[in-house]
Amino acid sequence: MSTYETANGVGDAYEPLGPEHLAAFAALRSDTTGLTTFERYVWQAKLAVRSWLGALADAGLLAVVCEHVEDLAIVHVAGFRFAQLKTRDKGSWSVANICRPGHAIERLVASYKLADASDIAAFSSFEVWLEGPPSEKKETNDFFADPTSASEAIKKQIRAFGLTGAKLTDFLNRLSIHCHQPARQAVDAVNIRLIGAIWPGQTMEQVERLYETLLCAAVSAQSASEAPQIVRRAIRAAREAPASTASWHRISIPHRSAASGPLSAVGSRIRSGPGCPSCLWGSVTPRTQARPSGSFRGHCDERIVRTR
C-alpha cells in the first residue's frame, strides 16, 4: 500500500496503478482544441523566423516584430508591412473566407485605421499570408491577384468594417494576398534549408541548433517573455530616439555580408558579431493588448534574443 498527502494534509491510502488503469487513461477522449491552437501559434513563429532569415540581405530591414498590432510586422527604412497569418486544415481559401467578420480583412482594416490615425498609413502595406491554395473561383482569383478589383459585394462587406470612400480605395491599394505559405508539416524543412543556404559549410547539428534558438526567440517574443538586460538597454535607446535607425540597428541584425564566419550561437544567448545573427525582434505586448485603440506611433516594445 502507498500513501500520499492530500491538500489538507491527510494521508489517504490507494492501490498502485495497474496496466488496466493506464490503458483507461490513455483511452480517454480529449479535446484537441488546445493542441491545434498551439500548433498554429508556433506556425506563426516559424514564419516570423523565415521572414527574418529572408531579409538578412536587405540592408534596409530594421525589425521583424511579433504581435505588435498584427500577427507579424516588418519594419523597413521605407515603411511598414502588417501581416495577418492564417492556417487552414483542408480545402482552399476564398475571398468570402477572409472577408467574413472577425477574419483577416476585418483585422487588417483595424490596423489600417490605427496606422492612418498615426499618420503612417502612407508608409504602410497590409498583407494576408495564407497556408494552402486559393479557390479556383474567378472572384477569388481576381481579388487575390488585385484587391482593387473587389466586387461591389466585397466592398460592401469591407465598408461594414468601417472603411468608406477614399479610405477604402487606399486600403485596397495597399492590400495584398499571399497564398501557399509553407505548410505546418513543411515549414521546418524550409527554414532549415534557408539557414543552410545563408551560412554554408555548417554542420546539420549547428544549423538545427541555430534554428531552435531563433524559434525559441520568436515564441518568447509572441508570449511576452522578458528580454535579457543587454537587449532591454538597447530598446530603451530606441524608445528615446525612435526616428534613429542607428538605435534600431543596435538590437537588429547583421546582414549576410557580415555573417560569413562560423556560427557562434552556442551558449545561453545569441552573441553579436560576425558569423551570427544578434537578435530576432518581437513585441512583448500581450496578445490581448496587441491591438490598442489609440495611436501606436513611437512605441517600441521589449524584444527577445533569449535562447535555450
CSV table of C-alpha atoms in Angstrom, one decimal:
chain,number,residue,atom,x,y,z
A,1,MET,CA,0.0,0.0,0.0
A,2,SER,CA,1.2,3.5,-0.8
A,3,THR,CA,0.1,6.9,0.7
A,4,TYR,CA,0.1,10.5,-0.5
A,5,GLU,CA,-0.6,13.7,1.2
A,6,THR,CA,-3.9,15.4,0.2
A,7,ALA,CA,-4.3,19.2,0.1
A,8,ASN,CA,-5.5,19.2,3.7
A,9,GLY,CA,-2.5,17.2,4.9
A,10,VAL,CA,-4.4,13.9,5.5
A,11,GLY,CA,-2.7,10.8,4.2
A,12,ASP,CA,-5.0,8.6,2.0
A,13,ALA,CA,-4.3,5.1,1.0
A,14,TYR,CA,-4.6,3.8,-2.5
A,15,GLU,CA,-3.7,0.8,-4.6
A,16,PRO,CA,-0.8,1.2,-7.1
A,17,LEU,CA,-1.9,1.8,-10.6
A,18,GLY,CA,-2.2,-1.3,-12.8
A,19,PRO,CA,-1.9,-1.7,-16.5
A,20,GLU,CA,-5.7,-1.5,-16.9
A,21,HIS,CA,-5.7,1.9,-15.3
A,22,LEU,CA,-3.0,3.3,-17.6
A,23,ALA,CA,-4.9,1.8,-20.5
A,24,ALA,CA,-8.1,3.5,-19.4
A,25,PHE,CA,-6.3,6.8,-19.0
A,26,ALA,CA,-4.8,6.6,-22.5
A,27,ALA,CA,-8.2,5.8,-23.9
A,28,LEU,CA,-9.8,8.9,-22.5
A,29,ARG,CA,-11.2,11.2,-25.2
A,30,SER,CA,-9.5,14.6,-25.2
A,31,ASP,CA,-10.4,18.0,-26.7
A,32,THR,CA,-7.7,18.8,-29.2
A,33,THR,CA,-8.5,22.5,-29.4
A,34,GLY,CA,-5.6,23.5,-27.3
A,35,LEU,CA,-3.1,21.4,-29.3
A,36,THR,CA,-4.5,22.8,-32.6
A,37,THR,CA,-4.3,26.4,-31.3
A,38,PHE,CA,-0.7,25.9,-30.1
A,39,GLU,CA,0.3,24.3,-33.4
A,40,ARG,CA,-1.0,27.4,-35.3
A,41,TYR,CA,0.6,29.7,-32.9
A,42,VAL,CA,4.0,28.1,-33.4
A,43,TRP,CA,3.5,28.1,-37.2
A,44,GLN,CA,3.3,31.9,-37.0
A,45,ALA,CA,6.5,32.0,-35.0
A,46,LYS,CA,8.2,29.8,-37.7
A,47,LEU,CA,7.0,32.2,-40.4
A,48,ALA,CA,8.5,35.1,-38.4
A,49,VAL,CA,11.8,33.2,-38.4
A,50,ARG,CA,11.5,32.7,-42.1
A,51,SER,CA,10.8,36.4,-42.7
A,52,TRP,CA,13.8,37.3,-40.6
A,53,LEU,CA,16.1,34.9,-42.4
A,54,GLY,CA,14.8,36.0,-45.8
A,55,ALA,CA,15.5,39.6,-45.0
A,56,LEU,CA,19.2,39.2,-43.9
A,57,ALA,CA,20.5,40.5,-47.2
A,58,ASP,CA,18.2,43.6,-47.1
A,59,ALA,CA,20.2,46.5,-45.7
A,60,GLY,CA,17.0,48.4,-45.1
A,61,LEU,CA,15.5,46.0,-42.7
A,62,LEU,CA,15.1,47.4,-39.2
A,63,ALA,CA,13.0,44.8,-37.4
A,64,VAL,CA,10.7,41.7,-37.6
A,65,VAL,CA,8.1,42.3,-34.9
A,66,CYS,CA,5.7,39.6,-33.5
A,67,GLU,CA,2.3,40.5,-32.0
A,68,HIS,CA,2.5,44.3,-32.4
A,69,VAL,CA,-0.8,45.5,-34.0
A,70,GLU,CA,-0.7,42.4,-36.2
A,71,ASP,CA,0.5,38.8,-36.1
A,72,LEU,CA,3.7,40.0,-37.8
A,73,ALA,CA,5.0,43.4,-38.7
A,74,ILE,CA,8.2,44.0,-40.8
A,75,VAL,CA,9.8,47.4,-40.2
A,76,HIS,CA,11.9,48.7,-43.1
A,77,VAL,CA,13.5,52.1,-43.7
A,78,ALA,CA,11.0,52.5,-46.5
A,79,GLY,CA,7.9,51.7,-44.4
A,80,PHE,CA,5.9,49.1,-42.5
A,81,ARG,CA,4.3,45.8,-43.5
A,82,PHE,CA,1.4,44.5,-41.4
A,83,ALA,CA,0.5,40.8,-41.9
A,84,GLN,CA,-2.3,38.5,-40.8
A,85,LEU,CA,-1.2,34.9,-40.8
A,86,LYS,CA,-3.8,32.2,-41.3
A,87,THR,CA,-3.7,28.4,-41.3
A,88,ARG,CA,-6.2,26.0,-42.9
A,89,ASP,CA,-6.6,22.3,-42.2
A,90,LYS,CA,-8.2,21.4,-45.5
A,91,GLY,CA,-9.8,23.0,-48.6
A,92,SER,CA,-8.9,26.2,-50.3
A,93,TRP,CA,-9.2,29.9,-49.5
A,94,SER,CA,-11.9,32.1,-50.9
A,95,VAL,CA,-12.4,35.9,-50.8
A,96,ALA,CA,-15.5,35.1,-48.8
A,97,ASN,CA,-13.4,33.3,-46.2
A,98,ILE,CA,-11.0,36.1,-45.5
A,99,CYS,CA,-13.7,38.9,-45.6
A,100,ARG,CA,-16.1,37.4,-43.1
A,101,PRO,CA,-16.5,39.2,-39.8
A,102,GLY,CA,-13.6,38.6,-37.4
A,103,HIS,CA,-11.3,37.3,-40.1
A,104,ALA,CA,-8.2,38.6,-41.8
A,105,ILE,CA,-9.6,41.6,-43.7
A,106,GLU,CA,-11.5,43.0,-40.8
A,107,ARG,CA,-8.4,42.8,-38.6
A,108,LEU,CA,-6.3,44.5,-41.3
A,109,VAL,CA,-8.9,47.2,-41.6
A,110,ALA,CA,-8.5,47.8,-37.9
A,111,SER,CA,-4.7,48.0,-38.3
A,112,TYR,CA,-5.1,50.4,-41.3
A,113,LYS,CA,-7.2,52.7,-39.1
A,114,LEU,CA,-4.5,52.7,-36.4
A,115,ALA,CA,-1.8,53.5,-39.0
A,116,ASP,CA,-4.0,56.2,-40.5
A,117,ALA,CA,-4.6,57.8,-37.1
A,118,SER,CA,-0.9,57.8,-36.5
A,119,ASP,CA,-0.1,59.3,-39.9
A,120,ILE,CA,1.9,56.3,-41.1
A,121,ALA,CA,-0.7,54.7,-43.5
A,122,ALA,CA,1.1,56.3,-46.4
A,123,PHE,CA,4.2,54.3,-45.5
A,124,SER,CA,2.3,51.0,-44.8
A,125,SER,CA,1.2,47.9,-46.6
A,126,PHE,CA,-1.3,45.3,-45.4
A,127,GLU,CA,-0.9,41.6,-46.2
A,128,VAL,CA,-2.7,38.3,-45.7
A,129,TRP,CA,-0.5,35.2,-45.6
A,130,LEU,CA,-2.4,32.0,-46.1
A,131,GLU,CA,-1.4,28.4,-45.6
A,132,GLY,CA,-2.8,26.5,-48.6
A,133,PRO,CA,-4.1,27.3,-52.1
A,134,PRO,CA,-6.7,29.8,-53.2
A,135,SER,CA,-10.1,28.8,-54.6
A,136,GLU,CA,-10.4,28.4,-58.3
A,137,LYS,CA,-13.4,30.7,-58.4
A,138,LYS,CA,-12.9,33.8,-60.6
A,139,GLU,CA,-14.0,36.3,-57.9
A,140,THR,CA,-11.4,34.9,-55.6
A,141,ASN,CA,-8.6,34.7,-58.2
A,142,ASP,CA,-9.3,38.3,-59.3
A,143,PHE,CA,-9.4,39.7,-55.7
A,144,PHE,CA,-6.3,37.8,-54.6
A,145,ALA,CA,-4.3,39.0,-57.7
A,146,ASP,CA,-5.6,42.6,-57.4
A,147,PRO,CA,-7.6,43.6,-54.4
A,148,THR,CA,-8.6,46.9,-56.1
A,149,SER,CA,-10.7,44.7,-58.4
A,150,ALA,CA,-13.0,43.9,-55.5
A,151,SER,CA,-16.6,43.4,-56.5
A,152,GLU,CA,-19.3,45.7,-55.1
A,153,ALA,CA,-20.4,42.9,-52.7
A,154,ILE,CA,-16.9,42.6,-51.3
A,155,LYS,CA,-16.6,46.4,-51.0
A,156,LYS,CA,-19.9,46.4,-49.1
A,157,GLN,CA,-18.5,43.9,-46.7
A,158,ILE,CA,-15.4,46.0,-46.1
A,159,ARG,CA,-17.5,49.1,-45.6
A,160,ALA,CA,-19.3,47.3,-42.8
A,161,PHE,CA,-15.9,47.2,-41.1
A,162,GLY,CA,-15.7,50.9,-41.1
A,163,LEU,CA,-13.9,52.0,-44.3
A,164,THR,CA,-15.6,54.0,-47.0
A,165,GLY,CA,-14.8,56.3,-49.9
A,166,ALA,CA,-11.2,57.3,-50.4
A,167,LYS,CA,-10.0,55.4,-47.3
A,168,LEU,CA,-11.5,52.1,-48.7
A,169,THR,CA,-9.8,52.8,-52.1
A,170,ASP,CA,-6.5,53.5,-50.3
A,171,PHE,CA,-6.7,50.4,-48.2
A,172,LEU,CA,-7.4,48.1,-51.2
A,173,ASN,CA,-4.4,49.7,-53.0
A,174,ARG,CA,-2.2,48.8,-50.0
A,175,LEU,CA,-3.6,45.3,-49.6
A,176,SER,CA,-2.0,42.1,-50.9
A,177,ILE,CA,-2.9,38.4,-50.5
A,178,HIS,CA,-0.2,35.7,-50.4
A,179,CYS,CA,-1.3,32.1,-50.6
A,180,HIS,CA,0.8,28.9,-50.5
A,181,GLN,CA,2.8,29.9,-47.3
A,182,PRO,CA,4.9,26.9,-46.1
A,183,ALA,CA,2.6,24.3,-44.6
A,184,ARG,CA,2.8,23.4,-41.0
A,185,GLN,CA,4.2,20.0,-42.0
A,186,ALA,CA,6.9,21.5,-44.2
A,187,VAL,CA,7.9,24.9,-42.7
A,188,ASP,CA,10.7,23.4,-40.5
A,189,ALA,CA,12.4,21.9,-43.6
A,190,VAL,CA,12.0,25.2,-45.5
A,191,ASN,CA,13.6,27.2,-42.6
A,192,ILE,CA,16.5,24.8,-42.1
A,193,ARG,CA,17.3,24.8,-45.8
A,194,LEU,CA,17.3,28.6,-45.8
A,195,ILE,CA,19.7,28.7,-42.9
A,196,GLY,CA,22.0,26.2,-44.7
A,197,ALA,CA,22.0,28.5,-47.8
A,198,ILE,CA,22.7,31.6,-45.8
A,199,TRP,CA,25.5,30.0,-43.7
A,200,PRO,CA,27.0,27.3,-45.9
A,201,GLY,CA,29.6,24.9,-44.5
A,202,GLN,CA,27.9,24.5,-41.2
A,203,THR,CA,27.1,21.0,-39.8
A,204,MET,CA,23.5,19.9,-39.6
A,205,GLU,CA,23.8,20.0,-35.9
A,206,GLN,CA,24.8,23.6,-36.0
A,207,VAL,CA,22.1,24.5,-38.4
A,208,GLU,CA,19.4,22.8,-36.3
A,209,ARG,CA,20.7,24.4,-33.1
A,210,LEU,CA,20.5,27.9,-34.7
A,211,TYR,CA,17.0,27.2,-35.9
A,212,GLU,CA,16.0,26.0,-32.5
A,213,THR,CA,17.5,29.2,-31.0
A,214,LEU,CA,15.7,31.5,-33.4
A,215,LEU,CA,12.4,29.7,-33.0
A,216,CYS,CA,12.7,29.9,-29.2
A,217,ALA,CA,13.3,33.7,-29.6
A,218,ALA,CA,10.2,34.1,-31.8
A,219,VAL,CA,8.0,32.1,-29.5
A,220,SER,CA,9.3,34.1,-26.5
A,221,ALA,CA,8.5,37.3,-28.4
A,222,GLN,CA,5.0,36.1,-29.1
A,223,SER,CA,4.4,35.2,-25.4
A,224,ALA,CA,5.6,38.4,-23.9
A,225,SER,CA,8.7,37.0,-22.3
A,226,GLU,CA,11.3,39.4,-20.9
A,227,ALA,CA,14.4,40.2,-22.9
A,228,PRO,CA,17.9,40.0,-21.4
A,229,GLN,CA,19.2,43.1,-19.8
A,230,ILE,CA,21.5,44.0,-22.7
A,231,VAL,CA,18.6,44.0,-25.1
A,232,ARG,CA,16.4,46.0,-22.7
A,233,ARG,CA,19.1,48.7,-22.6
A,234,ALA,CA,19.1,48.8,-26.4
A,235,ILE,CA,15.3,49.0,-26.5
A,236,ARG,CA,15.4,52.0,-24.2
A,237,ALA,CA,17.8,53.7,-26.5
A,238,ALA,CA,15.4,53.0,-29.4
A,239,ARG,CA,12.5,54.4,-27.5
A,240,GLU,CA,14.4,57.6,-26.7
A,241,ALA,CA,15.3,58.1,-30.3
A,242,PRO,CA,12.6,56.2,-32.3
A,243,ALA,CA,13.5,58.0,-35.6
A,244,SER,CA,17.1,57.0,-35.4
A,245,THR,CA,17.9,53.9,-37.5
A,246,ALA,CA,21.2,53.6,-35.5
A,247,SER,CA,19.2,53.0,-32.4
A,248,TRP,CA,17.3,50.2,-34.0
A,249,HIS,CA,20.3,48.6,-35.5
A,250,ARG,CA,21.9,48.3,-32.1
A,251,ILE,CA,19.5,45.4,-31.5
A,252,SER,CA,18.8,44.5,-35.1
A,253,ILE,CA,20.7,42.0,-37.2
A,254,PRO,CA,23.9,42.0,-39.2
A,255,HIS,CA,23.4,41.2,-42.8
A,256,ARG,CA,24.7,38.3,-44.9
A,257,SER,CA,27.9,40.1,-45.7
A,258,ALA,CA,28.8,40.1,-42.0
A,259,ALA,CA,27.7,36.5,-41.4
A,260,SER,CA,30.3,34.5,-43.4
A,261,GLY,CA,32.2,33.1,-40.4
A,262,PRO,CA,31.3,30.1,-38.2
A,263,LEU,CA,28.2,30.3,-36.1
A,264,SER,CA,28.7,31.5,-32.5
A,265,ALA,CA,25.2,30.6,-31.4
A,266,VAL,CA,26.4,28.4,-28.6
A,267,GLY,CA,25.7,29.1,-25.0
A,268,SER,CA,22.9,30.8,-23.2
A,269,ARG,CA,22.2,33.5,-25.8
A,270,ILE,CA,23.0,34.6,-29.3
A,271,ARG,CA,26.0,36.7,-29.3
A,272,SER,CA,26.6,39.8,-31.5
A,273,GLY,CA,29.4,39.8,-34.1
A,274,PRO,CA,30.4,38.3,-37.4
A,275,GLY,CA,29.1,34.8,-38.1
A,276,CYS,CA,26.0,35.0,-36.1
A,277,PRO,CA,22.7,36.9,-36.1
A,278,SER,CA,22.4,39.0,-33.0
A,279,CYS,CA,18.7,39.1,-32.4
A,280,LEU,CA,15.2,38.5,-33.5
A,281,TRP,CA,12.8,41.3,-32.8
A,282,GLY,CA,9.4,40.6,-31.3
A,283,SER,CA,6.9,42.6,-29.3
A,284,VAL,CA,6.2,41.5,-25.7
A,285,THR,CA,2.8,43.2,-25.8
A,286,PRO,CA,0.4,40.5,-24.6
A,287,ARG,CA,-2.0,39.3,-27.3
A,288,THR,CA,-5.0,40.8,-25.5
A,289,GLN,CA,-3.3,44.2,-25.7
A,290,ALA,CA,-1.8,43.8,-29.2
A,291,ARG,CA,-4.5,46.0,-30.9
A,292,PRO,CA,-4.7,49.2,-28.9
A,293,SER,CA,-7.5,51.6,-29.7
A,294,GLY,CA,-5.3,54.7,-30.0
A,295,SER,CA,-2.1,55.7,-31.7
A,296,PHE,CA,0.9,53.3,-31.7
A,297,ARG,CA,3.3,55.8,-33.3
A,298,GLY,CA,6.6,55.9,-31.4
A,299,HIS,CA,6.0,52.7,-29.4
A,300,CYS,CA,8.8,50.1,-29.4
A,301,ASP,CA,8.2,47.2,-27.1
A,302,GLU,CA,10.7,44.9,-25.4
A,303,ARG,CA,12.4,42.5,-27.8
A,304,ILE,CA,13.8,39.0,-27.5
A,305,VAL,CA,17.1,37.3,-28.1
A,306,ARG,CA,16.9,34.6,-25.4
A,307,THR,CA,18.0,31.2,-26.4
A,308,ARG,CA,17.9,27.8,-24.7
